[in-house]
XYZ file of N, CA and C in Angstrom:
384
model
N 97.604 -97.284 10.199
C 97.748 -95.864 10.541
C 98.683 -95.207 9.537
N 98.540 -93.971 9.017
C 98.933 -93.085 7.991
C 99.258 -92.131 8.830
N 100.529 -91.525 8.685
C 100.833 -89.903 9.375
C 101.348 -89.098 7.687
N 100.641 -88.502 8.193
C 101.207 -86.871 6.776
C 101.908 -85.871 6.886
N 102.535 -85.687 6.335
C 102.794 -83.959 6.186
C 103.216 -83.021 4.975
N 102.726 -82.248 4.918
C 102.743 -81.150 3.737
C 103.827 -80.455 4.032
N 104.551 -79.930 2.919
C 105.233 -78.969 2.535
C 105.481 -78.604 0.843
N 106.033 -77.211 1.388
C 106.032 -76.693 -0.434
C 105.316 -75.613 -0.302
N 104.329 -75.243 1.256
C 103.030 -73.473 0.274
C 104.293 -72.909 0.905
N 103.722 -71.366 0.606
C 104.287 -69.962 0.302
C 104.312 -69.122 -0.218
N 104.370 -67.725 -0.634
C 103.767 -66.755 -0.755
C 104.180 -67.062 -2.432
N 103.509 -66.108 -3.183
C 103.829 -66.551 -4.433
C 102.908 -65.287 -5.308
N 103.103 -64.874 -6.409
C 102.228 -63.842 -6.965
C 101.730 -64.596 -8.191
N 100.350 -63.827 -8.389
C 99.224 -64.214 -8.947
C 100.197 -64.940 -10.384
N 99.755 -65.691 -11.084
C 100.501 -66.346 -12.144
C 101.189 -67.216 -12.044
N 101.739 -67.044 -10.634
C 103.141 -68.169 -10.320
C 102.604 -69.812 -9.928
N 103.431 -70.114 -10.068
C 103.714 -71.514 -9.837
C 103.895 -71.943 -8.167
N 103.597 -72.867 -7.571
C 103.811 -73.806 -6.804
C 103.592 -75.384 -6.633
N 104.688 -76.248 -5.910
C 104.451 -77.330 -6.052
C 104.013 -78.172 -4.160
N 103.019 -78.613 -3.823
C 102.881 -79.146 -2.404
C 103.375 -80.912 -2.630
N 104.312 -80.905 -1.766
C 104.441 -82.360 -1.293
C 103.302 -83.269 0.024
N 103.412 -84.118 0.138
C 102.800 -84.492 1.234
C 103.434 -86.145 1.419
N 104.292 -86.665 2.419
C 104.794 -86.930 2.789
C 104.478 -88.313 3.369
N 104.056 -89.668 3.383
C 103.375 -90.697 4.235
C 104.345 -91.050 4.771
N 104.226 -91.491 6.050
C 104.562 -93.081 6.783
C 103.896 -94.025 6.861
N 104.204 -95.011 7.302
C 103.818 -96.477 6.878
C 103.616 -97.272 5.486
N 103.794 -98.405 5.959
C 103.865 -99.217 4.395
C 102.515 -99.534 3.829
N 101.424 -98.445 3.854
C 100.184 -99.469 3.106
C 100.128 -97.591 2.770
N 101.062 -96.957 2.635
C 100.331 -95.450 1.580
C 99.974 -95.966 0.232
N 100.317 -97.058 -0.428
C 99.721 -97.242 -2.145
C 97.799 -98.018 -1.769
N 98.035 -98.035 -0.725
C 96.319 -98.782 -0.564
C 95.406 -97.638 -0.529
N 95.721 -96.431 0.014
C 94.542 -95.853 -0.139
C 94.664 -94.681 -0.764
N 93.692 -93.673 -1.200
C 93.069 -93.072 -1.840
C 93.650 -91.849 -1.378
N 94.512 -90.957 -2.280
C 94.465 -89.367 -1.742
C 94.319 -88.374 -2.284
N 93.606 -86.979 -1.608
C 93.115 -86.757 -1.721
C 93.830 -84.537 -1.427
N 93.519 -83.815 -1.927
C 93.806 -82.449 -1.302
C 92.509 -81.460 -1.179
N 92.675 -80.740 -0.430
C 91.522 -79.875 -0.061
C 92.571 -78.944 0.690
N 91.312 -77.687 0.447
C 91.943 -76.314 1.463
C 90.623 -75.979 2.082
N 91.373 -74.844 2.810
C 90.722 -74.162 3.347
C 90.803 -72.402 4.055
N 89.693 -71.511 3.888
C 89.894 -70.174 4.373
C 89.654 -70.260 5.498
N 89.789 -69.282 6.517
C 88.997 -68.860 7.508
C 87.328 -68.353 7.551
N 86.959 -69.292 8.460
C 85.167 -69.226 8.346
C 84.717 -69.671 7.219
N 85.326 -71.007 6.493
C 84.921 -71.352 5.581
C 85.102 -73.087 5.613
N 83.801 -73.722 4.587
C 84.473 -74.959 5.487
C 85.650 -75.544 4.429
N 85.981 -77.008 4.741
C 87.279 -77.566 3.687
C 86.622 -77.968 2.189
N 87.492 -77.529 1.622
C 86.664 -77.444 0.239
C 87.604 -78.547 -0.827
N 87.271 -79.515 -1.647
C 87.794 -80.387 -2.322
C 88.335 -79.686 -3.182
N 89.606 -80.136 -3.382
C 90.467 -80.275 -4.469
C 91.184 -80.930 -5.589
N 91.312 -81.719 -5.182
C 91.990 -83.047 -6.404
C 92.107 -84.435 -5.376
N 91.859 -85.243 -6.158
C 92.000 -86.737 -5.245
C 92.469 -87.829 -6.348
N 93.386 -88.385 -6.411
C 93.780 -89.704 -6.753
C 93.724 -90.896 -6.289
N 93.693 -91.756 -7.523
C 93.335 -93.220 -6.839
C 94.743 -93.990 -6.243
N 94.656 -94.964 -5.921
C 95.650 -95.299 -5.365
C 97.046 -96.144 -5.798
N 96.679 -96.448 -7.696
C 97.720 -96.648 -8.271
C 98.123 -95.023 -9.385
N 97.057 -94.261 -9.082
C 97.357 -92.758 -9.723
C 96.807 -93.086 -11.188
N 96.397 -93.953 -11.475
C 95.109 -94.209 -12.441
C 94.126 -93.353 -12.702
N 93.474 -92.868 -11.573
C 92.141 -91.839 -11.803
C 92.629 -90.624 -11.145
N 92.468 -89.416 -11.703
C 92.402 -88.513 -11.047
C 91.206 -87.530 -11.334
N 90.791 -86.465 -10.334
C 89.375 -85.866 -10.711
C 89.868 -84.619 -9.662
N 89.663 -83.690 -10.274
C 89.683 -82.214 -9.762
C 88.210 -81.627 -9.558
N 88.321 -80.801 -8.715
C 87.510 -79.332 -8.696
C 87.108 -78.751 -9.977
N 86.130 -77.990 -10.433
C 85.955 -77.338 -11.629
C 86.821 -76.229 -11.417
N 86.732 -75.259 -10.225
C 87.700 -74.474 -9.910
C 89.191 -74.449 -10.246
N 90.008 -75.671 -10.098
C 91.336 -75.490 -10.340
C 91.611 -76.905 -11.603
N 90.808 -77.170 -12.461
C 90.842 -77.831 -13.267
C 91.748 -77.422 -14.469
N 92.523 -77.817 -15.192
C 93.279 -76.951 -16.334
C 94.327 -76.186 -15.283
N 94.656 -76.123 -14.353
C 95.798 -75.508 -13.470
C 96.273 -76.183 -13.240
N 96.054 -76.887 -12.202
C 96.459 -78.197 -10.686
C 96.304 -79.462 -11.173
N 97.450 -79.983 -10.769
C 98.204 -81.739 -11.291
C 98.253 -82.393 -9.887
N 97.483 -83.064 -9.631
C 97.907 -84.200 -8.374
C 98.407 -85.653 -9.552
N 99.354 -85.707 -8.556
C 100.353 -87.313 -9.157
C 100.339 -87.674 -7.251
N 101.263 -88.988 -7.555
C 101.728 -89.608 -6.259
C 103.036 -90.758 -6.947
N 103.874 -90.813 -5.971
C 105.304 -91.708 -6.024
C 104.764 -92.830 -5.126
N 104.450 -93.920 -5.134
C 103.932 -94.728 -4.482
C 105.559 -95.456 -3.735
N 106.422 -95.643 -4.504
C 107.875 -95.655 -4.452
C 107.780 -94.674 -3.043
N 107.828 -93.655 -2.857
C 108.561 -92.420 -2.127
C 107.396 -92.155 -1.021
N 105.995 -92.807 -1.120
C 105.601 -92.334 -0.279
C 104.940 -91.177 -0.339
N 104.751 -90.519 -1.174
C 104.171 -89.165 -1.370
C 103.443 -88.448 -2.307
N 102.526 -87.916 -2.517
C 101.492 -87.074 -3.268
C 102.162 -86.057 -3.511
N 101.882 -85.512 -4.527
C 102.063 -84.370 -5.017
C 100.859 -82.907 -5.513
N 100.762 -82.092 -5.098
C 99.702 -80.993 -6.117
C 100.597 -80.189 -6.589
N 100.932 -80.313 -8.140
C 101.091 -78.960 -9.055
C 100.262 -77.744 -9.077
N 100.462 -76.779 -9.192
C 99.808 -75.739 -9.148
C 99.964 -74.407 -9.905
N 99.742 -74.395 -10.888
C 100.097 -73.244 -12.251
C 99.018 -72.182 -12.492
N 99.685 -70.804 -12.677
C 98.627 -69.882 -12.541
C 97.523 -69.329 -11.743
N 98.144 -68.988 -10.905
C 97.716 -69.310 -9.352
C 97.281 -68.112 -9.316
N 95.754 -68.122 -8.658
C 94.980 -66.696 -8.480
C 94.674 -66.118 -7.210
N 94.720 -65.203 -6.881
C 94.133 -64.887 -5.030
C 93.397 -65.526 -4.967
N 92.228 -65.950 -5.169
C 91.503 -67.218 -4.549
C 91.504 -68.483 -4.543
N 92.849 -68.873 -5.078
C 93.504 -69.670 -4.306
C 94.218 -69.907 -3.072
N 94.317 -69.025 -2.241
C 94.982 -68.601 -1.072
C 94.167 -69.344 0.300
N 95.016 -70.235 0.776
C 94.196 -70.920 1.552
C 95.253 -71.692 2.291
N 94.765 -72.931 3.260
C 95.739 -73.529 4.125
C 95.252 -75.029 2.956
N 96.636 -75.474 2.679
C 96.003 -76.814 1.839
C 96.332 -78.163 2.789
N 95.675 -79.198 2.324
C 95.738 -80.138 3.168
C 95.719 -81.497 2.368
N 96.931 -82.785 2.895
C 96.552 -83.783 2.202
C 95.550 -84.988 2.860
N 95.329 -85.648 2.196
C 94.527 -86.930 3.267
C 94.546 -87.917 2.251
N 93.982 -88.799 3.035
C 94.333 -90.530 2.427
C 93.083 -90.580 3.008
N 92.233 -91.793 2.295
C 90.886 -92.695 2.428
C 90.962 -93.820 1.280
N 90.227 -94.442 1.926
C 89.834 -96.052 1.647
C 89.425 -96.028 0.007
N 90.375 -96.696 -0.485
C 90.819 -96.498 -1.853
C 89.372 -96.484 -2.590
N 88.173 -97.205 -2.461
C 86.912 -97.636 -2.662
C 86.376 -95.974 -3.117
N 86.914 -94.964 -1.956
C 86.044 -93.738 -2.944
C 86.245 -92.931 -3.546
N 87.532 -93.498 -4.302
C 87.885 -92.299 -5.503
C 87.149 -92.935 -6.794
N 85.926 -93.684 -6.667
C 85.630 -94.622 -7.539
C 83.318 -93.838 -7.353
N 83.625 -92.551 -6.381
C 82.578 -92.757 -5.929
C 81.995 -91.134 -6.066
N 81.237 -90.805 -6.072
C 81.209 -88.539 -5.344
C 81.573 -88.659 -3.972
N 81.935 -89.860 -3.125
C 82.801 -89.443 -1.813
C 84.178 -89.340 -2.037
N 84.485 -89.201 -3.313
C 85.964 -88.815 -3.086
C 86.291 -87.086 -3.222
N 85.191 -86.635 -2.786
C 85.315 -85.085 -2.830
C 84.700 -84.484 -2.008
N 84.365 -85.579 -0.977
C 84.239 -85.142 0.934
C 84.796 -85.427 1.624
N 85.263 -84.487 2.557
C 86.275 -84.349 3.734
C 85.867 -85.599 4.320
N 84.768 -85.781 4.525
C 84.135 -86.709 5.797
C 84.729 -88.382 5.760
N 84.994 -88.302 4.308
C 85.041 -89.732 3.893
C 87.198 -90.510 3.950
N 87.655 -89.341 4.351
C 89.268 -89.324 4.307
C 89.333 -89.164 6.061
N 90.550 -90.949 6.239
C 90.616 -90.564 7.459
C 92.033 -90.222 7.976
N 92.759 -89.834 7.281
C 93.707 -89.321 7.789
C 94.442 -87.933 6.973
N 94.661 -87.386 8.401
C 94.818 -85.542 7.642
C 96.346 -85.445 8.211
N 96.834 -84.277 7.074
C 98.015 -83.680 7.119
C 97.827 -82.488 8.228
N 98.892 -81.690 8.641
C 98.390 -80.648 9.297
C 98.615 -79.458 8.475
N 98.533 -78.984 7.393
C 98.123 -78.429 6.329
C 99.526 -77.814 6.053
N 99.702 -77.013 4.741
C 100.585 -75.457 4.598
C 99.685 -74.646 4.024
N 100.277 -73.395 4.468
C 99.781 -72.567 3.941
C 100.277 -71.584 2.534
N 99.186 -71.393 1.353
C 99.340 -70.978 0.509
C 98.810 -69.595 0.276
N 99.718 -68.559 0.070
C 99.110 -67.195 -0.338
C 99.629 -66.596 -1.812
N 98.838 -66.052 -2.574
C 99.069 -65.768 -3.624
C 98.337 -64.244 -3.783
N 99.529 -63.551 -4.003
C 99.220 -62.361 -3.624
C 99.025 -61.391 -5.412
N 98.050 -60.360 -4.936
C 97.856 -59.884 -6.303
C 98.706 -58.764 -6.755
């Protein structure tokens, strides 16, 4: 069992910078796979960046590619998303998750469905 939590969103204007933490418990966070996604209202969760589980592979969105840095401290327990140049449509609730290290190796590492444990998100607004 994995528990999460995010912190780090907040309001921020178009250009700016933010950094999201996300937080594990238990001792097997370097085994699996994590992963960030957001989400709007009436919209569903949309992939964002996912790393493997020694931070070896990483693979973004075309959307925030050349912006957004996911790393992880395997030490500390925690993921990271950088986030540079930040546009209103980026504005969303972000979220971390962990899955079975096997599909950052796969195109399921850029579905919700396939990550089984969720953060309870922050929220990010980037105002114009």
């Amino acid at each position: 069992q994995v528990q999460l939590v995010e912190s780090g969103g907040g309001l921020v204007q178009t250009g700016g910078s933010l950094r999201l933490s996300c937080a594990a418990s238990g001792r097997t966070f370097s085994s699996y796979a994590m992963g960030w996604f957001r989400q709007t209202p009436g919209k569903e969760r949309e992939f964002v960046a996912a790393i493997s589980w020694n931070g070896g592979s990483t693979y973004y969105a075309d959307s925030v590619k050349g912006r957004f840095t996911i790393s992880r401290d395997n030490g500390k327990n925690t993921v990271y998303l950088q986030m540079n140049s930040l546009k209103p449509e980026d504005t969303a609730v972000y979220y971390c998750a962990a899955g079975d290290r096997s599909i950052i190796y796969t195109d399921w590492r850029s579905s919700s469905q396939r990550y089984r444990y969720w953060g309870q998100g922050t929220q990010v607004t980037v105002s114009s």
